[in-house]
């Protein structure tokens, strides 16, 4: 869905979101969403598929549909650590420059670290020239 908003300075801002549902009869068994500036940047969030439907190409169909809907944009992806390899198969590449400001409490943040969503505080990859110089 594309929405056109007028802003006070006379420019127009194109805002876009994409949503995909996979249904089995009247039951939703999978979904995904993406947000985009409608120009060059997009992000995929919350791709979910019931376990009984996994391994049959439905997850790929959700992602392919989202990618098609934000075609031409650079896409970032936020996912569970257990699905990293799957997204690499879909053509996504890992990056080293992502950051997050987590809004939860310390217990929730600890869980995210234990599950692999967050690198430990102060973690450095150490394989980039800038990072090597920073250690000296």
Coordinates of N, CA, C and O in Angstrom, one line a residue:
X1 N 0.8 -1.2 0.0 CA 0.0 0.0 0.0 C 0.9 1.2 0.0 O 1.8 1.3 0.8
X2 N 0.6 2.2 -0.9 CA 1.4 3.4 -0.9 C 0.5 4.5 -0.4 O -0.6 4.7 -0.8
X3 N 1.1 5.4 0.4 CA 0.4 6.5 1.0 C 1.3 7.7 0.7 O 2.5 7.7 0.9
X4 N 0.7 8.8 0.2 CA 1.4 10.0 -0.2 C 1.0 11.1 0.9 O -0.1 11.4 1.0
X5 N 2.1 11.6 1.6 CA 1.8 12.6 2.6 C 2.5 13.9 2.1 O 3.6 13.9 1.6
X6 N 1.8 15.0 2.3 CA 2.4 16.3 2.0 C 3.0 16.8 3.3 O 2.4 16.7 4.4
X7 N 4.2 17.3 3.2 CA 4.9 17.9 4.4 C 5.0 19.4 4.2 O 4.8 19.9 3.2
X8 N 5.2 20.1 5.4 CA 5.1 21.5 5.4 C 6.0 22.3 4.5 O 5.7 23.4 4.0
X9 N 7.2 21.7 4.1 CA 8.1 22.4 3.3 C 7.8 22.3 1.8 O 8.6 22.7 1.0
X10 N 6.7 21.7 1.4 CA 6.3 21.6 0.0 C 6.8 20.4 -0.7 O 6.5 20.1 -1.8
X11 N 7.6 19.6 0.0 CA 8.0 18.3 -0.6 C 7.0 17.2 -0.3 O 6.3 17.3 0.7
X12 N 7.1 16.1 -1.0 CA 6.2 15.0 -0.7 C 7.0 13.8 -0.2 O 8.2 13.7 -0.7
X13 N 6.5 13.1 0.7 CA 7.2 12.0 1.3 C 6.4 10.7 0.9 O 5.2 10.6 1.2
X14 N 7.0 9.8 0.3 CA 6.4 8.5 -0.1 C 6.7 7.5 1.0 O 7.8 7.2 1.4
X15 N 5.6 7.0 1.6 CA 5.7 6.0 2.7 C 5.1 4.7 2.2 O 4.0 4.7 1.7
X16 N 5.8 3.6 2.5 CA 5.3 2.3 1.9 C 5.4 1.3 3.0 O 6.4 1.2 3.7
X17 N 4.4 0.4 3.0 CA 4.5 -0.8 3.8 C 4.0 -2.0 3.0 O 3.2 -1.8 2.1
X18 N 4.5 -3.1 3.2 CA 4.1 -4.4 2.5 C 3.8 -5.4 3.6 O 4.5 -5.5 4.6
X19 N 2.7 -6.1 3.3 CA 2.3 -7.2 4.2 C 1.9 -8.4 3.4 O 1.3 -8.3 2.3
X20 N 2.3 -9.6 3.9 CA 1.9 -10.8 3.2 C 1.3 -11.8 4.2 O 1.8 -11.9 5.3
X21 N 0.3 -12.5 3.8 CA -0.3 -13.5 4.6 C -0.3 -14.8 3.8 O -0.6 -14.8 2.6
X22 N -0.1 -15.9 4.5 CA -0.3 -17.3 3.9 C -1.4 -17.9 4.7 O -1.4 -17.9 5.9
X23 N -2.5 -18.3 4.0 CA -3.7 -18.9 4.6 C -3.9 -20.3 4.2 O -3.6 -20.7 3.1
X24 N -4.4 -21.1 5.1 CA -4.9 -22.4 4.9 C -6.4 -22.4 5.2 O -6.7 -22.4 6.4
X25 N -7.2 -22.3 4.2 CA -8.6 -22.1 4.4 C -8.8 -20.7 5.0 O -8.3 -19.7 4.5
X26 N -9.5 -20.6 6.2 CA -9.7 -19.3 6.8 C -8.7 -19.1 8.0 O -8.9 -18.2 8.8
X27 N -7.6 -19.9 8.1 CA -6.6 -19.8 9.1 C -5.4 -19.2 8.6 O -4.8 -19.7 7.6
X28 N -4.9 -18.1 9.2 CA -3.6 -17.6 8.8 C -2.5 -18.4 9.4 O -2.4 -18.7 10.6
X29 N -1.6 -18.9 8.5 CA -0.5 -19.8 9.0 C 0.9 -19.2 8.8 O 1.9 -19.7 9.3
X30 N 0.9 -18.0 8.2 CA 2.2 -17.3 8.0 C 2.0 -15.9 7.6 O 0.9 -15.5 7.1
X31 N 3.0 -15.1 7.9 CA 2.8 -13.6 7.6 C 4.2 -13.0 7.6 O 5.2 -13.6 8.1
X32 N 4.3 -11.8 7.0 CA 5.5 -11.0 7.1 C 5.2 -9.6 6.7 O 4.1 -9.3 6.2
X33 N 6.1 -8.7 7.1 CA 5.8 -7.3 6.8 C 7.1 -6.6 6.5 O 8.2 -7.0 7.0
X34 N 7.0 -5.5 5.7 CA 8.2 -4.7 5.4 C 7.8 -3.3 5.5 O 6.6 -2.9 5.2
X35 N 8.7 -2.4 5.8 CA 8.5 -1.0 5.8 C 9.5 -0.4 4.9 O 10.6 -0.8 4.8
X36 N 9.2 0.7 4.2 CA 10.1 1.3 3.3 C 9.8 2.8 3.2 O 8.7 3.3 3.5
X37 N 10.9 3.5 2.8 CA 10.7 4.9 2.5 C 10.1 5.1 1.1 O 9.9 6.2 0.6
X38 N 10.0 4.0 0.3 CA 9.4 4.0 -1.0 C 10.4 4.5 -2.0 O 10.1 4.7 -3.2
X39 N 11.6 4.8 -1.6 CA 12.6 5.3 -2.5 C 13.9 4.4 -2.6 O 14.1 3.9 -3.7
X40 N 14.5 4.2 -1.5 CA 15.8 3.4 -1.6 C 16.0 2.5 -0.4 O 16.9 1.7 -0.5
X41 N 15.3 2.6 0.7 CA 15.6 1.8 1.9 C 14.3 1.1 2.3 O 13.2 1.6 2.3
X42 N 14.5 -0.2 2.7 CA 13.4 -1.0 3.2 C 13.9 -1.9 4.3 O 15.1 -2.2 4.4
X43 N 13.0 -2.4 5.2 CA 13.3 -3.3 6.3 C 12.2 -4.4 6.3 O 11.1 -4.0 6.3
X44 N 12.7 -5.6 6.5 CA 11.7 -6.7 6.6 C 11.7 -7.1 8.1 O 12.8 -7.3 8.7
X45 N 10.5 -7.2 8.7 CA 10.3 -7.5 10.1 C 9.3 -8.6 10.2 O 8.4 -8.8 9.4
X46 N 9.4 -9.4 11.2 CA 8.3 -10.3 11.7 C 7.8 -11.2 10.7 O 6.6 -11.4 10.5
X47 N 8.7 -11.9 10.0 CA 8.3 -13.1 9.2 C 8.1 -14.2 10.1 O 8.9 -14.6 10.9
X48 N 6.9 -14.8 10.0 CA 6.5 -15.9 10.9 C 5.7 -17.0 10.1 O 4.9 -16.6 9.2
X49 N 6.0 -18.2 10.4 CA 5.3 -19.3 9.7 C 5.1 -20.4 10.7 O 6.1 -20.8 11.4
X50 N 3.9 -20.9 10.9 CA 3.6 -22.0 11.8 C 4.5 -23.2 11.5 O 4.7 -23.5 10.3
X51 N 5.1 -23.9 12.5 CA 6.1 -25.0 12.3 C 5.5 -26.1 11.3 O 6.3 -26.6 10.5
X52 N 4.3 -26.4 11.4 CA 3.8 -27.4 10.5 C 3.8 -27.1 9.0 O 3.8 -28.0 8.2
X53 N 4.0 -25.8 8.7 CA 4.1 -25.4 7.3 C 5.5 -25.1 6.8 O 5.7 -24.7 5.7
X54 N 6.4 -25.2 7.8 CA 7.8 -24.9 7.4 C 8.4 -26.0 6.6 O 8.0 -27.1 6.7
X55 N 9.4 -25.7 5.7 CA 10.0 -26.6 4.9 C 9.3 -27.0 3.6 O 9.7 -27.9 2.9
X56 N 8.3 -26.2 3.3 CA 7.5 -26.4 2.1 C 7.5 -25.3 1.1 O 6.7 -25.2 0.2
X57 N 8.4 -24.3 1.3 CA 8.6 -23.2 0.4 C 7.7 -22.0 0.8 O 7.7 -20.9 0.1
X58 N 6.9 -22.1 1.8 CA 6.0 -21.0 2.2 C 6.7 -19.8 2.8 O 6.4 -18.6 2.5
X59 N 7.8 -20.1 3.6 CA 8.6 -19.0 4.1 C 9.3 -18.2 3.0 O 9.3 -17.0 3.0
X60 N 9.8 -18.9 2.1 CA 10.4 -18.3 0.9 C 9.4 -17.5 0.1 O 9.7 -16.4 -0.3
X61 N 8.2 -18.0 0.0 CA 7.2 -17.3 -0.7 C 6.8 -15.9 0.0 O 6.6 -14.9 -0.7
X62 N 6.8 -15.9 1.3 CA 6.6 -14.7 2.0 C 7.7 -13.7 1.8 O 7.4 -12.6 1.4
X63 N 8.9 -14.2 1.9 CA 10.1 -13.3 1.7 C 10.1 -12.8 0.3 O 10.3 -11.6 0.0
X64 N 9.9 -13.7 -0.7 CA 10.0 -13.3 -2.1 C 8.9 -12.2 -2.4 O 9.2 -11.2 -3.1
X65 N 7.7 -12.4 -1.8 CA 6.7 -11.4 -2.0 C 7.0 -10.0 -1.4 O 6.8 -9.0 -2.1
X66 N 7.6 -10.0 -0.2 CA 8.0 -8.8 0.4 C 9.1 -8.1 -0.4 O 9.0 -6.9 -0.6
X67 N 10.1 -8.9 -0.8 CA 11.2 -8.3 -1.6 C 10.6 -7.7 -2.9 O 11.0 -6.6 -3.3
X68 N 9.7 -8.4 -3.6 CA 9.1 -7.9 -4.8 C 8.4 -6.5 -4.5 O 8.4 -5.6 -5.4
X69 N 7.7 -6.5 -3.4 CA 6.9 -5.3 -3.1 C 7.8 -4.0 -2.8 O 7.3 -2.9 -2.9
X70 N 9.0 -4.3 -2.4 CA 10.0 -3.1 -2.1 C 11.1 -3.1 -3.1 O 12.2 -2.7 -2.8
X71 N 10.8 -3.7 -4.3 CA 11.8 -3.8 -5.4 C 12.6 -2.5 -5.6 O 12.0 -1.4 -5.6
X72 N 13.9 -2.6 -5.8 CA 14.7 -1.4 -6.0 C 15.3 -0.8 -4.8 O 16.1 0.1 -4.8
X73 N 14.8 -1.3 -3.6 CA 15.3 -0.8 -2.3 C 16.4 -1.7 -1.7 O 16.3 -2.9 -1.9
X74 N 17.3 -1.1 -1.0 CA 18.2 -1.9 -0.2 C 17.4 -2.3 1.0 O 16.7 -1.6 1.6
X75 N 17.5 -3.6 1.3 CA 16.7 -4.2 2.3 C 17.5 -4.7 3.5 O 18.5 -5.4 3.3
X76 N 17.1 -4.2 4.7 CA 17.7 -4.8 5.9 C 16.7 -5.7 6.5 O 15.5 -5.7 6.2
X77 N 17.2 -6.7 7.3 CA 16.4 -7.7 7.8 C 16.7 -7.9 9.3 O 17.9 -8.0 9.7
X78 N 15.7 -8.0 10.1 CA 15.8 -8.3 11.5 C 15.2 -9.7 11.7 O 14.0 -9.9 11.4
X79 N 16.0 -10.7 12.2 CA 15.5 -12.0 12.3 C 16.0 -12.7 13.5 O 16.9 -12.2 14.3
X80 N 15.6 -13.9 13.8 CA 16.0 -14.8 14.9 C 17.4 -15.4 14.5 O 17.5 -15.8 13.3
X81 N 18.3 -15.5 15.4 CA 19.6 -16.1 15.1 C 19.5 -17.5 14.4 O 20.3 -17.9 13.7
X82 N 18.4 -18.3 14.8 CA 18.3 -19.6 14.2 C 17.9 -19.6 12.7 O 18.0 -20.6 12.1
X83 N 17.6 -18.5 12.2 CA 17.2 -18.4 10.7 C 18.2 -17.7 9.9 O 17.9 -17.5 8.7
X84 N 19.4 -17.4 10.4 CA 20.4 -16.7 9.6 C 20.8 -17.4 8.3 O 20.8 -16.9 7.2
X85 N 21.0 -18.7 8.4 CA 21.4 -19.5 7.3 C 20.3 -19.5 6.2 O 20.6 -19.5 5.0
X86 N 19.1 -19.6 6.6 CA 18.0 -19.6 5.7 C 18.0 -18.3 4.8 O 17.9 -18.3 3.6
X87 N 18.2 -17.2 5.5 CA 18.2 -15.9 4.8 C 19.4 -15.7 3.9 O 19.3 -15.1 2.8
X88 N 20.5 -16.3 4.3 CA 21.7 -16.3 3.4 C 21.3 -17.1 2.1 O 21.7 -16.7 1.0
X89 N 20.6 -18.2 2.2 CA 20.2 -18.9 1.0 C 19.2 -18.1 0.1 O 19.2 -18.3 -1.1
X90 N 18.5 -17.2 0.7 CA 17.6 -16.3 0.0 C 18.3 -15.1 -0.6 O 17.7 -14.3 -1.3
X91 N 19.7 -15.0 -0.4 CA 20.5 -13.9 -1.0 C 20.8 -12.8 -0.1 O 21.5 -11.8 -0.5
X92 N 20.4 -12.8 1.2 CA 20.8 -11.8 2.1 C 22.2 -12.0 2.6 O 22.6 -13.1 2.7
X93 N 22.9 -10.9 2.9 CA 24.3 -11.0 3.5 C 24.3 -10.4 4.9 O 23.6 -9.4 5.1
X94 N 25.1 -11.0 5.7 CA 25.3 -10.5 7.1 C 26.1 -9.2 6.9 O 26.9 -9.0 6.0
X95 N 25.8 -8.3 7.9 CA 26.6 -7.1 8.0 C 27.1 -6.8 9.4 O 26.6 -7.4 10.3
X96 N 28.1 -6.0 9.5 CA 28.8 -5.8 10.8 C 28.4 -4.4 11.4 O 28.8 -4.1 12.5
X97 N 27.6 -3.6 10.7 CA 27.3 -2.3 11.2 C 26.0 -2.0 11.8 O 25.5 -0.9 11.9
X98 N 25.2 -3.1 12.1 CA 23.9 -2.9 12.7 C 24.0 -2.6 14.2 O 24.8 -3.1 14.9
X99 N 23.1 -1.8 14.6 CA 23.0 -1.4 16.1 C 21.5 -1.4 16.5 O 20.6 -1.3 15.6
X100 N 21.3 -1.6 17.8 CA 19.9 -1.5 18.3 C 20.0 -0.8 19.7 O 20.9 -0.9 20.4
X101 N 18.9 -0.1 19.9 CA 18.7 0.5 21.3 C 17.5 -0.3 21.8 O 16.4 0.0 21.4
X102 N 17.7 -1.2 22.7 CA 16.7 -2.1 23.2 C 15.9 -1.4 24.3 O 16.5 -0.8 25.2
X103 N 14.6 -1.4 24.2 CA 13.7 -0.7 25.1 C 13.3 -1.6 26.3 O 12.7 -1.1 27.2
X104 N 13.6 -2.9 26.3 CA 13.2 -3.7 27.4 C 14.1 -3.6 28.7 O 15.0 -2.8 28.7
X105 N 13.7 -4.3 29.7 CA 14.4 -4.3 31.0 C 15.7 -5.2 30.9 O 15.9 -5.8 29.9
X106 N 16.5 -5.2 32.0 CA 17.7 -6.0 32.0 C 17.5 -7.5 31.8 O 18.2 -8.1 31.1
X107 N 16.4 -8.0 32.4 CA 16.1 -9.4 32.2 C 15.8 -9.8 30.7 O 16.3 -10.8 30.2
X108 N 15.0 -8.9 30.1 CA 14.7 -9.2 28.7 C 16.0 -9.0 27.8 O 16.2 -9.8 26.9
X109 N 16.8 -8.1 28.1 CA 18.0 -7.9 27.4 C 19.0 -9.1 27.6 O 19.6 -9.5 26.6
X110 N 19.0 -9.6 28.8 CA 19.8 -10.8 29.0 C 19.4 -12.0 28.2 O 20.1 -12.7 27.6
X111 N 18.0 -12.1 28.1 CA 17.5 -13.2 27.3 C 17.9 -13.0 25.8 O 18.2 -14.0 25.2
X112 N 17.8 -11.8 25.3 CA 18.2 -11.6 23.9 C 19.7 -11.9 23.7 O 20.0 -12.5 22.7
X113 N 20.5 -11.6 24.7 CA 21.9 -11.9 24.5 C 22.1 -13.5 24.6 O 22.8 -14.0 23.7
X114 N 21.4 -14.1 25.5 CA 21.5 -15.6 25.6 C 21.0 -16.3 24.3 O 21.6 -17.3 23.9
X115 N 20.0 -15.8 23.7 CA 19.4 -16.3 22.5 C 20.2 -16.0 21.2 O 20.0 -16.5 20.2
X116 N 21.2 -15.1 21.3 CA 22.0 -14.7 20.2 C 21.5 -13.5 19.4 O 22.1 -13.2 18.3
X117 N 20.5 -12.8 19.9 CA 20.0 -11.6 19.2 C 21.0 -10.5 19.3 O 21.2 -9.6 18.4
X118 N 21.7 -10.4 20.5 CA 22.6 -9.3 20.7 C 24.0 -9.8 21.0 O 24.2 -10.9 21.6
X119 N 25.0 -9.1 20.4 CA 26.4 -9.5 20.8 C 26.7 -9.0 22.2 O 26.0 -8.1 22.6
X120 N 27.6 -9.6 22.8 CA 27.9 -9.2 24.2 C 28.4 -7.7 24.2 O 29.0 -7.3 23.2
X121 N 28.2 -7.0 25.3 CA 28.5 -5.6 25.4 C 30.0 -5.5 25.2 O 30.8 -6.2 25.7
X122 N 30.4 -4.6 24.3 CA 31.8 -4.3 24.0 C 32.4 -5.3 22.9 O 33.6 -5.2 22.6
X123 N 31.6 -6.2 22.4 CA 32.1 -7.1 21.4 C 32.6 -6.3 20.2 O 32.0 -5.4 19.7
X124 N 33.8 -6.8 19.6 CA 34.3 -6.2 18.4 C 34.7 -7.3 17.5 O 35.3 -8.3 17.9
X125 N 34.5 -7.2 16.2 CA 34.8 -8.2 15.2 C 36.4 -8.2 15.1 O 36.9 -9.3 15.0
X126 N 37.0 -7.1 15.1 CA 38.5 -7.0 15.1 C 39.1 -7.4 13.7 O 40.3 -7.6 13.7
X127 N 38.4 -7.5 12.7 CA 39.0 -7.9 11.4 C 38.8 -6.7 10.4 O 38.9 -7.0 9.2
X128 N 38.7 -5.5 10.8 CA 38.6 -4.4 10.0 C 39.7 -3.4 10.4 O 40.0 -3.2 11.6
X129 N 40.3 -2.7 9.4 CA 41.5 -1.8 9.7 C 41.1 -0.8 10.8 O 41.9 -0.6 11.7
X130 N 39.9 -0.2 10.7 CA 39.5 0.8 11.7 C 39.5 0.2 13.1 O 39.9 0.8 14.1
X131 N 39.0 -1.0 13.2 CA 38.9 -1.7 14.5 C 40.3 -2.1 15.0 O 40.5 -2.0 16.2
X132 N 41.2 -2.5 14.2 CA 42.5 -2.8 14.6 C 43.2 -1.5 15.1 O 43.9 -1.6 16.1
X133 N 43.1 -0.4 14.4 CA 43.7 0.9 14.9 C 43.1 1.3 16.2 O 43.8 1.9 17.0
X134 N 41.8 1.1 16.4 CA 41.2 1.6 17.6 C 41.7 0.8 18.9 O 41.7 1.3 20.0
X135 N 42.2 -0.4 18.7 CA 42.8 -1.2 19.8 C 44.2 -0.7 20.2 O 44.6 -1.0 21.3
X136 N 44.9 -0.1 19.3 CA 46.2 0.3 19.5 C 46.3 1.5 20.5 O 45.5 2.3 20.6

